[in-house]
CSV table of C-alpha atoms in Angstrom, one decimal:
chain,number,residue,atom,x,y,z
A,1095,UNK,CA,3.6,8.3,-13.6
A,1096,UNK,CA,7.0,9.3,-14.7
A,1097,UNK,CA,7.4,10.8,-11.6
A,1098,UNK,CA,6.1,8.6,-9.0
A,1099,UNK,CA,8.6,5.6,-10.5
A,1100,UNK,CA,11.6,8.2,-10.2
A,1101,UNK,CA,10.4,8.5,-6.4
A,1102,UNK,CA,9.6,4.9,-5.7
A,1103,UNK,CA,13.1,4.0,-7.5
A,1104,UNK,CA,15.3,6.5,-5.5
A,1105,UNK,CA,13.5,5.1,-2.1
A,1106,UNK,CA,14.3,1.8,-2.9
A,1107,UNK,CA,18.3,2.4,-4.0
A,1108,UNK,CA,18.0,4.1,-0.4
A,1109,UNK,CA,16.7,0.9,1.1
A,1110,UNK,CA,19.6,-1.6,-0.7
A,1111,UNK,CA,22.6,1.0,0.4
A,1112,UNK,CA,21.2,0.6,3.9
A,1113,UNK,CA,20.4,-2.7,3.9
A,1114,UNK,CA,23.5,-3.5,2.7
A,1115,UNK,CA,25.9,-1.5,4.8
A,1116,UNK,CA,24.0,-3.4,8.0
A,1117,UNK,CA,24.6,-6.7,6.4
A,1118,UNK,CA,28.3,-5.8,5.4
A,1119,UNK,CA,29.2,-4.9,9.4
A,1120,UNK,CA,26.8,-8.1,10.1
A,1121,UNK,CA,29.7,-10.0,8.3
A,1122,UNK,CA,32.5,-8.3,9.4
A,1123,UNK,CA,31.5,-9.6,13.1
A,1124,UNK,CA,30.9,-13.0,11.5
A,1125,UNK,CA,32.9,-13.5,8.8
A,1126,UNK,CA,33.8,-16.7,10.5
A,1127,UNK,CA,30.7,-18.5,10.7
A,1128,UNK,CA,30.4,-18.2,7.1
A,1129,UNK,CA,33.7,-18.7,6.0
A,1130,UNK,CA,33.4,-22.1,8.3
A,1131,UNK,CA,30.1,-22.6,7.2
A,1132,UNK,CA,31.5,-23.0,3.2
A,1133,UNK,CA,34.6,-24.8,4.1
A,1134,UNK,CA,32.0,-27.6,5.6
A,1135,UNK,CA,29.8,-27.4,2.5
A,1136,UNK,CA,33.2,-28.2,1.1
A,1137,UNK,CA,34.2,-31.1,3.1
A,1138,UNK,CA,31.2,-32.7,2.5
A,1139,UNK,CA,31.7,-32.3,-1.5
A,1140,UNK,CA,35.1,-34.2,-0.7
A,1141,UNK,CA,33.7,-36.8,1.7
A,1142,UNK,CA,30.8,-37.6,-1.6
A,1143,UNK,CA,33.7,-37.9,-3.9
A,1144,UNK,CA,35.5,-39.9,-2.1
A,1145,UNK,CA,33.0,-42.6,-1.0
A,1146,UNK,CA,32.5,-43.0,-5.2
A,1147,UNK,CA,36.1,-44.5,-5.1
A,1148,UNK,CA,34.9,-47.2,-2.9
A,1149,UNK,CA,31.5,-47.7,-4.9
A,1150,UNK,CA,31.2,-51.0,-6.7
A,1151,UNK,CA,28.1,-51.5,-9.1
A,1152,UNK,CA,26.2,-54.5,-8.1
A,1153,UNK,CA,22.3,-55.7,-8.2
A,1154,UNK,CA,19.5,-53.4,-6.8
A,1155,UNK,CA,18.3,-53.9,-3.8
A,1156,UNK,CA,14.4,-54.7,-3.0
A,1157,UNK,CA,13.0,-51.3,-2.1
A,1158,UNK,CA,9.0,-51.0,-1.4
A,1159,UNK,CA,9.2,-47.4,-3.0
A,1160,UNK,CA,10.6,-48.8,-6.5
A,1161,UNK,CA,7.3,-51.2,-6.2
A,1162,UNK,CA,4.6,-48.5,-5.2
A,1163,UNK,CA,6.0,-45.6,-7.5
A,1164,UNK,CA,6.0,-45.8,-11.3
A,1165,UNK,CA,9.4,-45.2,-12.4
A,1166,UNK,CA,10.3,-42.0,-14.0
A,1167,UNK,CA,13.0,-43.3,-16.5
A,1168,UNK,CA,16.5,-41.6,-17.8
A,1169,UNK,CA,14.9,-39.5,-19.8
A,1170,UNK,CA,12.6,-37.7,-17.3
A,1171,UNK,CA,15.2,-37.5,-14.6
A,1172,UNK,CA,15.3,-33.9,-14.8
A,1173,UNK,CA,11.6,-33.5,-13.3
A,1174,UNK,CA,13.3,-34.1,-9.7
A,1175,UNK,CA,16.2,-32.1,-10.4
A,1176,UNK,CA,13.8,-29.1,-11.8
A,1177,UNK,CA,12.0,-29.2,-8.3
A,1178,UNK,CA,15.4,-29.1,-6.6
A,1179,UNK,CA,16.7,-26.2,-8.4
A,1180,UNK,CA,13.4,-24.4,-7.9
A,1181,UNK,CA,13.3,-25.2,-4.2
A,1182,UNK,CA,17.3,-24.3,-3.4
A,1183,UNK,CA,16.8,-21.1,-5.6
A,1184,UNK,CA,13.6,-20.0,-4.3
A,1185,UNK,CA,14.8,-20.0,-1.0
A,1186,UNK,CA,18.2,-18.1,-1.4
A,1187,UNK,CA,16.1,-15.4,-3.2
A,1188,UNK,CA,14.2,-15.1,-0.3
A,1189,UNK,CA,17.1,-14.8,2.2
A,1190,UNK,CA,17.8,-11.7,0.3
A,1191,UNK,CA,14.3,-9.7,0.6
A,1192,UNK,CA,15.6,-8.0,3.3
A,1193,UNK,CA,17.4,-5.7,0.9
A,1194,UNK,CA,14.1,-4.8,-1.6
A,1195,UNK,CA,11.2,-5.5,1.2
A,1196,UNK,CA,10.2,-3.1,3.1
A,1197,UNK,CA,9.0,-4.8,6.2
A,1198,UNK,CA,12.2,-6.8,6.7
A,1199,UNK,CA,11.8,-9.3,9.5
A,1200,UNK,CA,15.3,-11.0,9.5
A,1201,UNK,CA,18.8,-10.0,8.8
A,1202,UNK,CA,20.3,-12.1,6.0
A,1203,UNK,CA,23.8,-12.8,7.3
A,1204,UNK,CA,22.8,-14.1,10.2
A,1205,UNK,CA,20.2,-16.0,8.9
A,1206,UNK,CA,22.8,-18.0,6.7
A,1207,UNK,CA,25.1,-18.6,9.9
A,1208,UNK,CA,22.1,-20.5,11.3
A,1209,UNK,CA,21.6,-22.1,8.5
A,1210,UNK,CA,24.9,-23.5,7.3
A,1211,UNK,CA,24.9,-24.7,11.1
A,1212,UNK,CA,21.7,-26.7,10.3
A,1213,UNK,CA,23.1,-28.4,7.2
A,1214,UNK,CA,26.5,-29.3,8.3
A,1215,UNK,CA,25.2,-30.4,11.5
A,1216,UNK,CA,23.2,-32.9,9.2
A,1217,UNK,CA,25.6,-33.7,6.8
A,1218,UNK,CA,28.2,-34.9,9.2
A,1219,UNK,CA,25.8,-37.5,10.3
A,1220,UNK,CA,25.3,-38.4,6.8
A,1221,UNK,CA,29.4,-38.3,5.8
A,1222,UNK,CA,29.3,-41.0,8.7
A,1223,UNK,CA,26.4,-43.1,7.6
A,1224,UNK,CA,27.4,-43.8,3.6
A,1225,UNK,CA,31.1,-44.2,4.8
A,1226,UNK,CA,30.0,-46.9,6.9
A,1227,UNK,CA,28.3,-49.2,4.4
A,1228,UNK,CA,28.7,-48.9,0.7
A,1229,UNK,CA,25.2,-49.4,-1.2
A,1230,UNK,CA,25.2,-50.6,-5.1
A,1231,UNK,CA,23.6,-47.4,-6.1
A,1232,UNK,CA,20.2,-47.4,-7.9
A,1233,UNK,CA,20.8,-44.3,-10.4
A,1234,UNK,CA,21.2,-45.1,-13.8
A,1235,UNK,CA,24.7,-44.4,-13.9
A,1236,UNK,CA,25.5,-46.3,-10.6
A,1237,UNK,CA,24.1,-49.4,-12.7
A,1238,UNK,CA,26.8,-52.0,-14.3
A,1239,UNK,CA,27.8,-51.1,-17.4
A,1240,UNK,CA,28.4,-47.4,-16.9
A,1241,UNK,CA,31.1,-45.6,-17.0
A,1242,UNK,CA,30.5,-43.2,-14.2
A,1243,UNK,CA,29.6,-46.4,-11.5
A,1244,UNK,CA,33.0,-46.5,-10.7
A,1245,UNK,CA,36.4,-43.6,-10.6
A,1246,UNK,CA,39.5,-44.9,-11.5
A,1247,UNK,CA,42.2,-44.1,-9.0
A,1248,UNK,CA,43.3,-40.2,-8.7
A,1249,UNK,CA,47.1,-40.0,-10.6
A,1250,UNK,CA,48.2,-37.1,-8.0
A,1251,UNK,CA,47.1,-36.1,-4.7
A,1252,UNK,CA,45.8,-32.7,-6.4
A,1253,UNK,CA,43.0,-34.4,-8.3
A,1254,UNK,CA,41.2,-35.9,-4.6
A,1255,UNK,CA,41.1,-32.2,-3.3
A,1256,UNK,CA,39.2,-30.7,-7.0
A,1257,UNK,CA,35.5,-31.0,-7.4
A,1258,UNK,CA,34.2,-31.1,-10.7
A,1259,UNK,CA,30.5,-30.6,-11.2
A,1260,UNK,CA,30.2,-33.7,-13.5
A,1261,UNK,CA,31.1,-36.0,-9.8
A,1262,UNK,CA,28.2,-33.5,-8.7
A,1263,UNK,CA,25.8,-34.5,-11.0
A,1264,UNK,CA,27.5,-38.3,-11.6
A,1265,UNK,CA,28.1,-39.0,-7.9
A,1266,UNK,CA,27.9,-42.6,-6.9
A,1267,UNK,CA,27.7,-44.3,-3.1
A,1268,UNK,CA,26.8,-41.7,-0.9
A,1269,UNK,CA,23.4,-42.9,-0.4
A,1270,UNK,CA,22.2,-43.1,3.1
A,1271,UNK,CA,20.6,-40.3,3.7
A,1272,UNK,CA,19.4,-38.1,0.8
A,1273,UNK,CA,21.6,-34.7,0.3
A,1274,UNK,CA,18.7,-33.3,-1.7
A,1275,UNK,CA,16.6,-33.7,1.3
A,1276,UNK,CA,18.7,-32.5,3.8
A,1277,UNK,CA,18.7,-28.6,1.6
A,1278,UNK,CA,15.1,-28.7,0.9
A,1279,UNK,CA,14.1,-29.4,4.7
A,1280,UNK,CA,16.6,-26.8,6.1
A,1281,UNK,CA,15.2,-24.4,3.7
A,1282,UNK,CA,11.7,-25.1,4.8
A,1283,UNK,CA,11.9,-25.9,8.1
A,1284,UNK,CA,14.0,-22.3,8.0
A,1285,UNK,CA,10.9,-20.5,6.3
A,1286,UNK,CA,8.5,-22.1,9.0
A,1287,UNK,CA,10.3,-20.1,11.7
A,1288,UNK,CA,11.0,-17.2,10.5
A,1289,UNK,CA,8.6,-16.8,6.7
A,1290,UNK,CA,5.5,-14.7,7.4
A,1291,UNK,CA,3.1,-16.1,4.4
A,1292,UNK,CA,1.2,-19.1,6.0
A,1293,UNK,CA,0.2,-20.2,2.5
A,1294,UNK,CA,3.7,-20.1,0.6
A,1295,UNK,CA,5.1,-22.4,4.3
A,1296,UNK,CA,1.8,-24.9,3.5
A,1297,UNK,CA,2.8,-24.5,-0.3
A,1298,UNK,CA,6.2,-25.6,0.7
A,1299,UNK,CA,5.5,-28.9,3.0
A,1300,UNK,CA,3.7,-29.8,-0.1
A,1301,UNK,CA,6.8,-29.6,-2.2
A,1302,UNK,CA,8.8,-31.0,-0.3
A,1303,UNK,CA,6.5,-34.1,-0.2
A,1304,UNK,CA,6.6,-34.4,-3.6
A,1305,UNK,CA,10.3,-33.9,-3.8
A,1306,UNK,CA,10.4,-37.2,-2.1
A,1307,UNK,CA,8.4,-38.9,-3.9
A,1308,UNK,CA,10.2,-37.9,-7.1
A,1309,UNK,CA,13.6,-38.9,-5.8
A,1310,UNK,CA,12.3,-42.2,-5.4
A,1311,UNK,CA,10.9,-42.5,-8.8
A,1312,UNK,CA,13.6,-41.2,-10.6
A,1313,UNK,CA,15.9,-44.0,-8.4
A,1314,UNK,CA,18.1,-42.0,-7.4
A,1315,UNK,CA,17.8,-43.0,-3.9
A,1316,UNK,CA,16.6,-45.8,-1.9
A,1317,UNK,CA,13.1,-45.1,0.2
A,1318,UNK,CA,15.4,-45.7,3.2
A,1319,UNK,CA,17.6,-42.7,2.2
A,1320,UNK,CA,14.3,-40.5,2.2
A,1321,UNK,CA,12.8,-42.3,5.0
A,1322,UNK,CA,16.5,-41.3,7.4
A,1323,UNK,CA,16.7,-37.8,5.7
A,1324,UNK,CA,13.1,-36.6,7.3
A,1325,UNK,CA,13.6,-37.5,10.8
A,1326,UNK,CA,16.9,-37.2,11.0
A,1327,UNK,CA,17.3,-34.0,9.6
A,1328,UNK,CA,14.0,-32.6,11.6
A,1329,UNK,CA,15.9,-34.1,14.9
A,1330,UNK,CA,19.0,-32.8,14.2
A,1331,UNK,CA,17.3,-29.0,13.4
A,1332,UNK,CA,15.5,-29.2,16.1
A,1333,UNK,CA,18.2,-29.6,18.4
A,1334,UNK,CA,20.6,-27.2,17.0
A,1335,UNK,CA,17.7,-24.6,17.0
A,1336,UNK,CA,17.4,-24.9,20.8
A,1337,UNK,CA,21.0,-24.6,21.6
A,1338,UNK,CA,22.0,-21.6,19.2
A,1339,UNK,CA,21.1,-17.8,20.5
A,1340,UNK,CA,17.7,-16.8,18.4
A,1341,UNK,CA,17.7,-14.3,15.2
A,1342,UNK,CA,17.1,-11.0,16.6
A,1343,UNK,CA,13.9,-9.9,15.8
A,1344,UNK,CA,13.9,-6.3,13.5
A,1345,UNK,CA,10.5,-5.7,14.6
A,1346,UNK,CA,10.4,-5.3,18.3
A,1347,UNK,CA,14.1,-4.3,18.4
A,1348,UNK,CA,15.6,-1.1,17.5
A,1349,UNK,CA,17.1,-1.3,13.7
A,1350,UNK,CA,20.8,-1.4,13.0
A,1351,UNK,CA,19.2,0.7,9.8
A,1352,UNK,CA,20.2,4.5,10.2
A,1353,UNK,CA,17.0,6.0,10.6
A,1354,UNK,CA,17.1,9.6,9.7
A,1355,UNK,CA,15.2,12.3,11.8
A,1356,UNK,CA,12.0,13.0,9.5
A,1357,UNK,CA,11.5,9.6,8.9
A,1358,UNK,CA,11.4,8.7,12.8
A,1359,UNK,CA,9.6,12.1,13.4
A,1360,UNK,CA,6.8,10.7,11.0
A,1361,UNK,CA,6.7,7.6,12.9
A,1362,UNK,CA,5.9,8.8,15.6
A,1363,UNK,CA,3.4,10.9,14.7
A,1364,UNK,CA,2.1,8.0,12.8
A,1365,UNK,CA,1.7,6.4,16.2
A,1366,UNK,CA,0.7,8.9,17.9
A,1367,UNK,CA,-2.4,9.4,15.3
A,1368,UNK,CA,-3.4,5.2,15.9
A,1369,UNK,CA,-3.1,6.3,19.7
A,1370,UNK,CA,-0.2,4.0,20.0
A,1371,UNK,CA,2.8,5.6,22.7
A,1372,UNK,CA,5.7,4.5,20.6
A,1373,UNK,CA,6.4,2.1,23.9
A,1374,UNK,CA,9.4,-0.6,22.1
A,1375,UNK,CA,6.6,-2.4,24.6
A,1376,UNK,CA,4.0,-2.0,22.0
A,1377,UNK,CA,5.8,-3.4,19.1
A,1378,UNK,CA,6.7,-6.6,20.9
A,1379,UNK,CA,2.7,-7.3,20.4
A,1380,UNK,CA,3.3,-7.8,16.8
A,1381,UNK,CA,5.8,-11.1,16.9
A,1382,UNK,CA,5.8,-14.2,18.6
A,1383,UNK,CA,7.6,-14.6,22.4
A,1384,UNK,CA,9.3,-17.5,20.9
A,1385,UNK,CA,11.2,-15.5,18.1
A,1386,UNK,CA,8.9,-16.9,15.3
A,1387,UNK,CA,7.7,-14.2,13.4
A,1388,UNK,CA,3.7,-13.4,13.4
A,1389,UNK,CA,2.5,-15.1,10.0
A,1390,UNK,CA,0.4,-12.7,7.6
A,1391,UNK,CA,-3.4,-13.9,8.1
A,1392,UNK,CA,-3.0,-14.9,11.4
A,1393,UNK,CA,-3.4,-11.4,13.2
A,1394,UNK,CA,-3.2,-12.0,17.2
A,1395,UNK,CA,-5.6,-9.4,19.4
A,1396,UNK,CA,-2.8,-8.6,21.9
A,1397,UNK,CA,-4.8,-6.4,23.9
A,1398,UNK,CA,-7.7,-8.3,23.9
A,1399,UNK,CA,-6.3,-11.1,24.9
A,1400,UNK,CA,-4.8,-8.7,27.9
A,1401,UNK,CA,-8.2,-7.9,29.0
A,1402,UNK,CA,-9.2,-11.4,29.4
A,1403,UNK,CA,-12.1,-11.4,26.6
């Protein structure tokens, strides 16, 4: 037992020095797509703090969600926020199999281009929206008679440009459309594409559903927030997808892994034995045409679909 553990741990140290010497010349060609990607995660931080300056406390407004959905209350806030964190962690977890799975399907770096694409793509839109027209905010510290409903004015120009994560938590105007619901659809809509469990991407819909649902009842949006986040956020993914250049796909593609000569000598041999020619041809069968990735339970019969039966 001893043993076999000693083997299976050296193979997979093996796997994360590989994995990550790919991914470190991944980004060094691309260093800035991520380096811009953060400095727009950044902006919008700015833009949210800033529209809080501008935010005056005032009377809620008549929302048909606050009338259907029981209202959480202040002290089970944190049931929305849980969900969140689980969500946004879950996924940037995943992002990262690449360096401990063996059948890796993506290549993290240039998965995280495409996304930071996605969500500053959206959050432009949204910088725009809740700049436009300032909304008495519905959270319980947006409410008059809180402290946090409304800044004072910055003493320096230093203290605009510093984000604490209290204005994260205790952020106020930046309503239309929902931040939390931009992440959590990126990240799923993300792990429709390219994900490979059918049941963890139905498991995820799901969650997102509820996600909603629990933003509403915790009033910490409007329904109109949630209601502009899902199809603006779907449109806006949609259209980005089509216009950038597709992750390259590790299956039908030759690896940027250094493959040494035994183990592509028992590939092949491992081919030969299944009668498969170790045609690049062959593995193409195994994914999509459209760059999706082939789910895990939904096995596709290549060649007999090839012979017409």
């Amino acid at each position: 037992m001893s043993f076999y553990i000693r083997r299976e741990s050296s193979k997979l140290w093996k796997r994360v020095c590989a994995e990550t010497t790919t991914e470190l010349s991944l980004l060094a060609e691309n260093w800035k797509y991520v380096l811009g990607g953060l400095i727009c995660q950044y902006i919008h931080g700015l833009a949210a703090r800033g529209v809080h300056y501008f935010h005056r406390p005032g009377p809620i407004l008549q929302d048909v969600g606050f009338f259907i959905l029981p209202e959480l209350g202040i002290e089970r806030a944190y049931i929305s926020e849980t969900l969140f964190t689980f969500i946004f962690m879950s996924f940037v977890l995943w992002t990262f199999h690449p360096f401990i799975v063996k059948n890796k399907k993506v290549y993290t770096v240039l998965l995280w281009c495409r996304v930071l694409a996605f969500l500053f793509g959206c959050q432009i839109l949204r910088i725009i929206t809740f700049y436009s027209t300032q909304l008495p905010g519905p959270n319980y510290h947006c409410r008059e008679g809180s402290k946090f409903a409304t800044l004072p004015l910055p003493e320096n120009i230093l203290e605009v440009f510093v984000i604490i994560p209290r204005g994260v938590l205790y952020g106020c105007g930046d309503l239309i459309f929902s931040s939390h619901m931009i992440f959590s659809l990126v990240f799923v809509r993300t792990y429709q594409k390219y994900g490979t469990r059918r049941f963890i991407k139905q498991c995820a819909w799901i969650t997102v559903i509820v996600q909603s649902l629990l933003i509403i009842s915790s009033r910490k949006h409007y329904t109109v927030d949630v209601v502009v986040a899902w199809y603006t956020v779907n449109l806006v993914v949609y259209f980005l997808d089509h216009q950038l250049a597709d992750l390259p796909d590790r299956s039908s593609a030759a690896s940027l892994l250094p493959v040494s000569k035994d183990s592509r000598t028992k590939e092949e041999n491992h081919k030969l034995l299944n009668g498969n020619s170790g045609d690049p041809a062959d593995r193409r069968s195994r994914t999509q045409l459209n760059g999706k990735v082939q789910e895990v339970g939904n096995v596709v019969h290549t060649e007999t679909e090839m012979n017409g039966v």
